[in-house]
Short mmCIF file of C-alpha atoms in Angstrom, two decimals:
data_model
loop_
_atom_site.label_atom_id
_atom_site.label_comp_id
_atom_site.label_asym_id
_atom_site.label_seq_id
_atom_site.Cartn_x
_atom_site.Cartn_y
_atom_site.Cartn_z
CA UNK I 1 125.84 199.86 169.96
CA UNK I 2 129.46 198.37 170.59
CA UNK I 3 129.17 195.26 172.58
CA UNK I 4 125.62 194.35 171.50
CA UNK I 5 124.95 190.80 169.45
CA UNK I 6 123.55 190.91 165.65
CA UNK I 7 124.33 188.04 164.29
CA UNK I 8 124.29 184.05 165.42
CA UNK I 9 127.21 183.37 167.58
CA UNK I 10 126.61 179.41 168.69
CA UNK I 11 126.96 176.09 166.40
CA UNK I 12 124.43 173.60 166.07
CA UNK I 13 124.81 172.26 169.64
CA UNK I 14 124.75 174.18 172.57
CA UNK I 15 123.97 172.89 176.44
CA UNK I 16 123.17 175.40 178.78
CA UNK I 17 121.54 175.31 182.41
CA UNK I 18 118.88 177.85 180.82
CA UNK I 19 117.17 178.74 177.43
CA UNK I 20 115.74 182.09 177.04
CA UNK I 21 113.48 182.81 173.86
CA UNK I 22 113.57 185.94 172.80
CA UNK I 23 115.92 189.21 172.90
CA UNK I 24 113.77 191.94 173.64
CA UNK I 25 113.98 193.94 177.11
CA UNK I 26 112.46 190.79 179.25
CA UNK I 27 114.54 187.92 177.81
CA UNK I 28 117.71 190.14 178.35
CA UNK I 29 116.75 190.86 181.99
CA UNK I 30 116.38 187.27 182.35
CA UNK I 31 119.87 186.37 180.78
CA UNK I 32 121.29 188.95 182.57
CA UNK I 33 119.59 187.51 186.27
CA UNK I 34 120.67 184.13 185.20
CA UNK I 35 123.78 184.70 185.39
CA UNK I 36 124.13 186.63 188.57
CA UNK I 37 121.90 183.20 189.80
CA UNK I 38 124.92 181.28 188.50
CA UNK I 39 123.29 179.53 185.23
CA UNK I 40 124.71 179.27 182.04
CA UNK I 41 122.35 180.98 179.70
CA UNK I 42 121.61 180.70 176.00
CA UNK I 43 119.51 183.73 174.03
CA UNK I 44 117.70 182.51 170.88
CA UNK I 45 115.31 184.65 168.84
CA UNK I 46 114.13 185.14 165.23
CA UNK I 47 115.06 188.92 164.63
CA UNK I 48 118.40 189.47 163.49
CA UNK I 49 119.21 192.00 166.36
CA UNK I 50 118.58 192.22 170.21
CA UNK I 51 115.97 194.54 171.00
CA UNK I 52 112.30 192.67 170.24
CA UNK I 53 109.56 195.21 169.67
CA UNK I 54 111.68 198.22 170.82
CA UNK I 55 114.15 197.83 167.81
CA UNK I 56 112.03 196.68 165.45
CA UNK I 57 109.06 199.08 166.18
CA UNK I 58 110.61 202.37 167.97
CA UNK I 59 114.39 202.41 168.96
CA UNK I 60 114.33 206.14 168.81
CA UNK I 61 111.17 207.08 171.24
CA UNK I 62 111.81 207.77 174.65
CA UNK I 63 110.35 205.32 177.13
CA UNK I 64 109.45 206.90 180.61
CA UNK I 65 107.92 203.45 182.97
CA UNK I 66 111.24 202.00 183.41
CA UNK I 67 112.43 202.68 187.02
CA UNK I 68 116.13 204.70 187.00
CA UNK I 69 114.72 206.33 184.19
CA UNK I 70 112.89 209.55 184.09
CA UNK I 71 113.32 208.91 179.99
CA UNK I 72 115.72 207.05 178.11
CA UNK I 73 115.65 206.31 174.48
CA UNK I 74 114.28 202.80 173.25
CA UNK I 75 117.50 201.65 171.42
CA UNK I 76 119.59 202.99 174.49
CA UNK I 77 117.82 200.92 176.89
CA UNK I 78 118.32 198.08 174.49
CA UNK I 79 121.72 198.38 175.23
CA UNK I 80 122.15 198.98 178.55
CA UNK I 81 120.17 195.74 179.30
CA UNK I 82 122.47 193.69 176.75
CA UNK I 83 125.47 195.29 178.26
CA UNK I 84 124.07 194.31 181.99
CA UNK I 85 123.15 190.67 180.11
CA UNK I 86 126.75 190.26 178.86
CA UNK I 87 128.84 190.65 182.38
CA UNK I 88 127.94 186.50 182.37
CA UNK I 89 128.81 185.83 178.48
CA UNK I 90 125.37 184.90 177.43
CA UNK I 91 125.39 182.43 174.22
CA UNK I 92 123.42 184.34 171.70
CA UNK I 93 121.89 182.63 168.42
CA UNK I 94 119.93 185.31 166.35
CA UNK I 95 118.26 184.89 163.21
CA UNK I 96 116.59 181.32 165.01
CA UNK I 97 113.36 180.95 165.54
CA UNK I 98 112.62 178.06 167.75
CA UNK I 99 110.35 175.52 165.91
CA UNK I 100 110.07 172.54 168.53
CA UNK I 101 110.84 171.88 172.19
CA UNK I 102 111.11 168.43 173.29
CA UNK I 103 111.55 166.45 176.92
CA UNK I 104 114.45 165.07 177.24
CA UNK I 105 114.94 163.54 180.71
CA UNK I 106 116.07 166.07 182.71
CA UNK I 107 115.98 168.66 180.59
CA UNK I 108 114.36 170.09 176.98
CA UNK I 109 115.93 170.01 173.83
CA UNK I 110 115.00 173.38 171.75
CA UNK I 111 115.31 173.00 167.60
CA UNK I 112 115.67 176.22 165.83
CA UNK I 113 114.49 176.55 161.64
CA UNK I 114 118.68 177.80 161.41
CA UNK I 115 119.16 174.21 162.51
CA UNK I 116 120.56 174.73 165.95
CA UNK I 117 119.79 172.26 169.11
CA UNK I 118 119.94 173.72 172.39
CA UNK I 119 119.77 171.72 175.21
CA UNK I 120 118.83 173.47 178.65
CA UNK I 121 117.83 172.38 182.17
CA UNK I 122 114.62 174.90 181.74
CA UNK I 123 112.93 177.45 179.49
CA UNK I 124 111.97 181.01 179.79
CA UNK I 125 109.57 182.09 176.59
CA UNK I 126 110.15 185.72 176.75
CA UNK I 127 108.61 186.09 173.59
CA UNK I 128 107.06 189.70 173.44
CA UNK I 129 103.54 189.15 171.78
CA UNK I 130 104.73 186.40 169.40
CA UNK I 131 107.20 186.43 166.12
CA UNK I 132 107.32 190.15 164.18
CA UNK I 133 107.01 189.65 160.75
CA UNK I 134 107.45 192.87 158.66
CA UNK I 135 104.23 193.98 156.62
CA UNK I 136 106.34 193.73 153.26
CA UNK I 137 105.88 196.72 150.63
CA UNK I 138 104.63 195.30 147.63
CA UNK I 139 107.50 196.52 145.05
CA UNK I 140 110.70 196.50 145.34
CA UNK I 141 111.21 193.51 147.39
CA UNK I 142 114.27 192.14 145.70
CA UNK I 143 116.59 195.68 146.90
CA UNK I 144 116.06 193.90 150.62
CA UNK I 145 119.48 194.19 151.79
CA UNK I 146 120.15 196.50 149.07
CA UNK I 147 118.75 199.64 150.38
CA UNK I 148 115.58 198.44 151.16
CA UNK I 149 115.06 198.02 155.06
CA UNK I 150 111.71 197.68 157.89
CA UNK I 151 113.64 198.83 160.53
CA UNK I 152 116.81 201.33 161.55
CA UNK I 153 118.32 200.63 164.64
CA UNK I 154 121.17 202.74 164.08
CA UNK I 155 120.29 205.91 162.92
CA UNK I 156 124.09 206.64 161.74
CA UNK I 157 123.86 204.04 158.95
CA UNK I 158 122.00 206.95 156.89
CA UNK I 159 124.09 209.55 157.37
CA UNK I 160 124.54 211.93 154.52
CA UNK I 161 122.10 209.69 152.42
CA UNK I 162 118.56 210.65 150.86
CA UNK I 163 115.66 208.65 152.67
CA UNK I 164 112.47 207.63 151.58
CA UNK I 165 110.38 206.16 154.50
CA UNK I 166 106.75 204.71 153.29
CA UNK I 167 104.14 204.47 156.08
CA UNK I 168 101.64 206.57 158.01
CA UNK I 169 102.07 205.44 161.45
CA UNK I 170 104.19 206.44 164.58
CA UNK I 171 107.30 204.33 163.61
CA UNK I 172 107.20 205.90 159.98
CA UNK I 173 106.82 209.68 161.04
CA UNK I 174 109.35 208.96 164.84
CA UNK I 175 112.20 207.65 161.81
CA UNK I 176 111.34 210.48 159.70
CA UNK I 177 112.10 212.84 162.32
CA UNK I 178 115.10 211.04 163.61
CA UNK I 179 116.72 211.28 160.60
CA UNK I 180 116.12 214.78 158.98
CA UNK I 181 119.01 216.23 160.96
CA UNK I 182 121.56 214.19 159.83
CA UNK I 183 120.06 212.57 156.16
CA UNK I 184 120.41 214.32 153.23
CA UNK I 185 116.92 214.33 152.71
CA UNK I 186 113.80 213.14 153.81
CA UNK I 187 110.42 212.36 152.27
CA UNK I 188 107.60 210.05 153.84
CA UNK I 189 105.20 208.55 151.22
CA UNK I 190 101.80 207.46 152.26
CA UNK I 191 98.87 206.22 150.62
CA UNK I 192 96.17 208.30 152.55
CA UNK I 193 96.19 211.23 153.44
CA UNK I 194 95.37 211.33 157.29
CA UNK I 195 98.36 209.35 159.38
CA UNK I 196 97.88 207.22 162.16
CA UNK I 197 100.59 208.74 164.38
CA UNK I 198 99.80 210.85 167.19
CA UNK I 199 98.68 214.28 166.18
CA UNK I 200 101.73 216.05 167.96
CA UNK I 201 103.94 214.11 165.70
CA UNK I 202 102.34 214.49 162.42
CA UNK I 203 102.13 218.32 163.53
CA UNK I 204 106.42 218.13 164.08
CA UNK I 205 106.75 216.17 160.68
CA UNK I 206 104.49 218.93 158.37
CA UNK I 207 107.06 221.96 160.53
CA UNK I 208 110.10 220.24 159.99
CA UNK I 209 111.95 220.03 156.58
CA UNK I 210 110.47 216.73 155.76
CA UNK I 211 109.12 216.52 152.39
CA UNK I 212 105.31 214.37 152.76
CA UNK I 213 104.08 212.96 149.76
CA UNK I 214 100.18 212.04 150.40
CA UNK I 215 98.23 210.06 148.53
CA UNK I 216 100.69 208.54 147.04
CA UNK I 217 102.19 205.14 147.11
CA UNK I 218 105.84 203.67 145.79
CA UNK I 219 104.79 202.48 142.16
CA UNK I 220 108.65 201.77 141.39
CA UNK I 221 112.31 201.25 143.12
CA UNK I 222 115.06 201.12 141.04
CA UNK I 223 119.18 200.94 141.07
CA UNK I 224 122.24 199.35 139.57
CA UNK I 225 122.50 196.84 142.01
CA UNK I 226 121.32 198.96 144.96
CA UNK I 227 118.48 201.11 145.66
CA UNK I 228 119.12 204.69 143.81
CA UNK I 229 115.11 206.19 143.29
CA UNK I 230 112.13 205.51 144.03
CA UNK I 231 109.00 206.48 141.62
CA UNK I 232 106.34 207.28 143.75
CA UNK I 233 102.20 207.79 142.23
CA UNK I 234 98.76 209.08 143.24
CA UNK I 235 95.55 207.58 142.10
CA UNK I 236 95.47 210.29 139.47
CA UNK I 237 98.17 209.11 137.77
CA UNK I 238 100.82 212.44 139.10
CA UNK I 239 104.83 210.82 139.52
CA UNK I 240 107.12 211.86 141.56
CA UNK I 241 111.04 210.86 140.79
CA UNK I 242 113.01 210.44 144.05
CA UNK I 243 116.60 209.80 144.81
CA UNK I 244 117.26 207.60 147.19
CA UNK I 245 119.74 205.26 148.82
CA UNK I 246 117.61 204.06 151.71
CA UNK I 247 113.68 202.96 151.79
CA UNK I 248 112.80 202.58 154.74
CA UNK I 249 109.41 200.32 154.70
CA UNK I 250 107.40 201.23 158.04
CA UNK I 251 104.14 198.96 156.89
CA UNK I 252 103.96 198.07 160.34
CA UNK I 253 104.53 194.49 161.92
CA UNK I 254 102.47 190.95 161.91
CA UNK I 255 102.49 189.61 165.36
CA UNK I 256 102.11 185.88 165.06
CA UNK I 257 102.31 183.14 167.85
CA UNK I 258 104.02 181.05 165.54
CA UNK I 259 105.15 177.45 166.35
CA UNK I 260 104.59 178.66 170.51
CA UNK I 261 100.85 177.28 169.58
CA UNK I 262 102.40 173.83 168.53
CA UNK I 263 104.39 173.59 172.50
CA UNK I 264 101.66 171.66 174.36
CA UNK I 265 101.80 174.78 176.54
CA UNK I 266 98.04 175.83 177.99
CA UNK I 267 96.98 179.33 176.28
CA UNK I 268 94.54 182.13 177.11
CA UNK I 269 93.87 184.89 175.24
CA UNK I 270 96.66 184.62 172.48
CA UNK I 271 99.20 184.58 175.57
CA UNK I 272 100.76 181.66 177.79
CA UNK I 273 99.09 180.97 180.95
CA UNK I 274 101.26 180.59 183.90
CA UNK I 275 100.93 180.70 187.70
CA UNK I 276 102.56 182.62 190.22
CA UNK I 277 105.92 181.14 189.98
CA UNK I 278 105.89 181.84 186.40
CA UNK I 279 105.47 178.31 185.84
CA UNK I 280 103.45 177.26 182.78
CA UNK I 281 101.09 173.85 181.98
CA UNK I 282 104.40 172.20 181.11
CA UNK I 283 107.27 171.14 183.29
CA UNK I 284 110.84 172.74 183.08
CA UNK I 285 108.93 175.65 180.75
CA UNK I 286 108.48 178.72 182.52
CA UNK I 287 107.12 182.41 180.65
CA UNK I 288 107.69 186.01 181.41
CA UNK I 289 106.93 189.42 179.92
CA UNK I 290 104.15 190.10 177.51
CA UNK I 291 103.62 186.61 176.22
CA UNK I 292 102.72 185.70 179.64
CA UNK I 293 99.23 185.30 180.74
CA UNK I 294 98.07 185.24 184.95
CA UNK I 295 95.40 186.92 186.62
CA UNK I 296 95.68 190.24 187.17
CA UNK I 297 98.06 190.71 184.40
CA UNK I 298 99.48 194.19 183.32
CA UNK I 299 101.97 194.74 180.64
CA UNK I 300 104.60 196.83 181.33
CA UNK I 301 108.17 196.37 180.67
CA UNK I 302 108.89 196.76 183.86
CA UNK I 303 106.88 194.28 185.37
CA UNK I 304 108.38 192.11 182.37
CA UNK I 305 111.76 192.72 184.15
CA UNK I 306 109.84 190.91 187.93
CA UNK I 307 108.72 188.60 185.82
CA UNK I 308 111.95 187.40 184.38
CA UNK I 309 113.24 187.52 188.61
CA UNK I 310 110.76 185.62 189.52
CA UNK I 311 111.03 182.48 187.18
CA UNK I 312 114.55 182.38 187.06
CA UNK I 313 114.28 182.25 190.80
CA UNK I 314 112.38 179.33 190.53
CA UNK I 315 114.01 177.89 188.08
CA UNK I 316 117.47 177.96 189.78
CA UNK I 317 115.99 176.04 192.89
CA UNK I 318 114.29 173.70 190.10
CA UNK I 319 117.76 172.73 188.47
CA UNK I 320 119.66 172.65 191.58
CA UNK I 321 117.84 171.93 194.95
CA UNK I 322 120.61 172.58 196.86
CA UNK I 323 120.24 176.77 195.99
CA UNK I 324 117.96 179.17 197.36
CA UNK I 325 114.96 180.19 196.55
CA UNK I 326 116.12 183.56 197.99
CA UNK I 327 118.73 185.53 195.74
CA UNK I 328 120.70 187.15 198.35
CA UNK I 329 121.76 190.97 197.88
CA UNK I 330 123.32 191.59 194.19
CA UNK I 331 125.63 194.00 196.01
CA UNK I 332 127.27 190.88 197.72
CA UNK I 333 128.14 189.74 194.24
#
């Protein structure tokens, strides 16, 4: 992932032509097409990383609706589009979560709970389906950091260590499998003992040299200082001793709207209404992607990546009159 933002890279005043919230495959497009409009372009979103849903949820399954692409792997896509984003030197602030948006003449001024203001000429909410907040596992909280992880979006971190991923679900069994070839060892713990992954996968988990522990749940983690085993227990009162450098905790996500609901911006069905330009029920604030709500709506990423065209489009002819609505060819650029 050379190249690719994880960590804040603005202080707590920036000015840009163009705010984009969120990092995941839409709001990158968008940075990316703001800057072959000519707008200066600041990313801001809550998640430590660029990616949104894909890297928090499944960096390692192949995606097959993006044109280009008869496949290509969630986290490489991630990076493609943040490599295409940063030809125009994008200002990234990650690990902000936008709390307010206020007018401010001709613009809006966007506060963030890291304590950043970002001024911009417009908006573009490319917010996925809201904030992901990890579903946290109920012991060993304090190894966070420490061994203790929700997500893995690079596999190689692991390497040579023994893994303990807790969950039943797609994310938990797609990790497991990702990293029995090159982990030391591999055991999935989870409470019940049907998953909730497809059946195909659950099938390649029980063939492979995955160890499944079922019914059981973590009772204990414990290390000097990092994580070094995990105690894991049925309702019957069996333990199992495991060593372990890295839990991973695939508990699933929380989708929440978050302070979006607080905007003044007109909502239907959990989602931001907008109309054909991408506009929404507030000026200079414009939505794309999955957050977005219009008639005849369907969620795909790649109609996400229109999306993103579309309003910045608009939103270029909004902040300076003088351009066209039309783009022009990007091979003339």
């Amino acid at each position: 992932m050379s190249g690719v933002p994880t960590a804040t890279g603005a202080g707590p005043e920036v000015s840009v032509d163009l705010l984009v919230i969120g990092a995941g495959p839409t709001g990158l497009y968008g940075a990316y097409y703001a800057g072959f409009r000519g707008l200066s372009v600041a990313v801001v979103d809550a998640l430590p990383e660029v990616g949104g849903q894909i890297t928090a949820l499944y960096p390692e399954k192949l995606v097959y609706d993006v044109a280009g692409f008869p496949a290509v792997r969630g986290q490489d896509l991630v990076d493609r589009l943040a490599e295409q984003a940063g030809r125009w030197n994008p200002t990234y602030l990650l690990g902000h979560g936008v709390t307010r948006l206020d007018d401010a003449g001709e613009g809006i001024v966007a506060t963030t709970d890291a304590g950043a203001r970002i001024t911009a000429g417009a908006v573009l909410v490319c917010g996925g389906i809201g904030n992901f907040v990890p579903r946290e596992l109920p012991v060993g909280s304090d190894y966070l950091g420490r061994g203790l992880r929700y997500f893995v979006p690079r596999l190689g971190e692991l390497a040579g260590q023994d893994v303990v991923v807790v969950g039943g679900g797609d994310s938990a069994l797609d990790w497991a499998l990702s990293l029995e070839p090159i982990a030391s060892s591999v055991t999935v713990v989870h409470r019940r003992t049907r998953f909730r992954a497809h059946e195909r996968t659950v099938e390649q988990v029980h063939a492979s040299s995955v160890r499944v522990l079922t019914p059981y749940e973590v009772e204990k983690i414990s290390g000097d200082g990092a994580v070094s085993e995990v105690v894991a227990a049925n309702s019957d009162g069996d333990r199992v001793s495991l060593p372990a450098q890295s839990v991973v905790a695939a508990l699933g996500f929380i989708a929440d709207l978050g302070p979006i609901e607080q905007w003044g911006l007109e909502l239907r069905r959990r989602r931001i209404l907008v109309d054909r330009t991408m506009r929404t029920s507030r000026q200079r604030v414009f939505a794309a992607g999955d957050i977005a709500d219009h008639d005849g709506k369907v969620s795909l990423i790649s109609i996400g990546f229109g999306e993103a065209a579309l309003a910045v489009n608009h939103i270029a002819a909004l902040l300076d009159p003088a351009r066209s609505l039309t783009p022009g060819h990007s091979s003339d650029a």
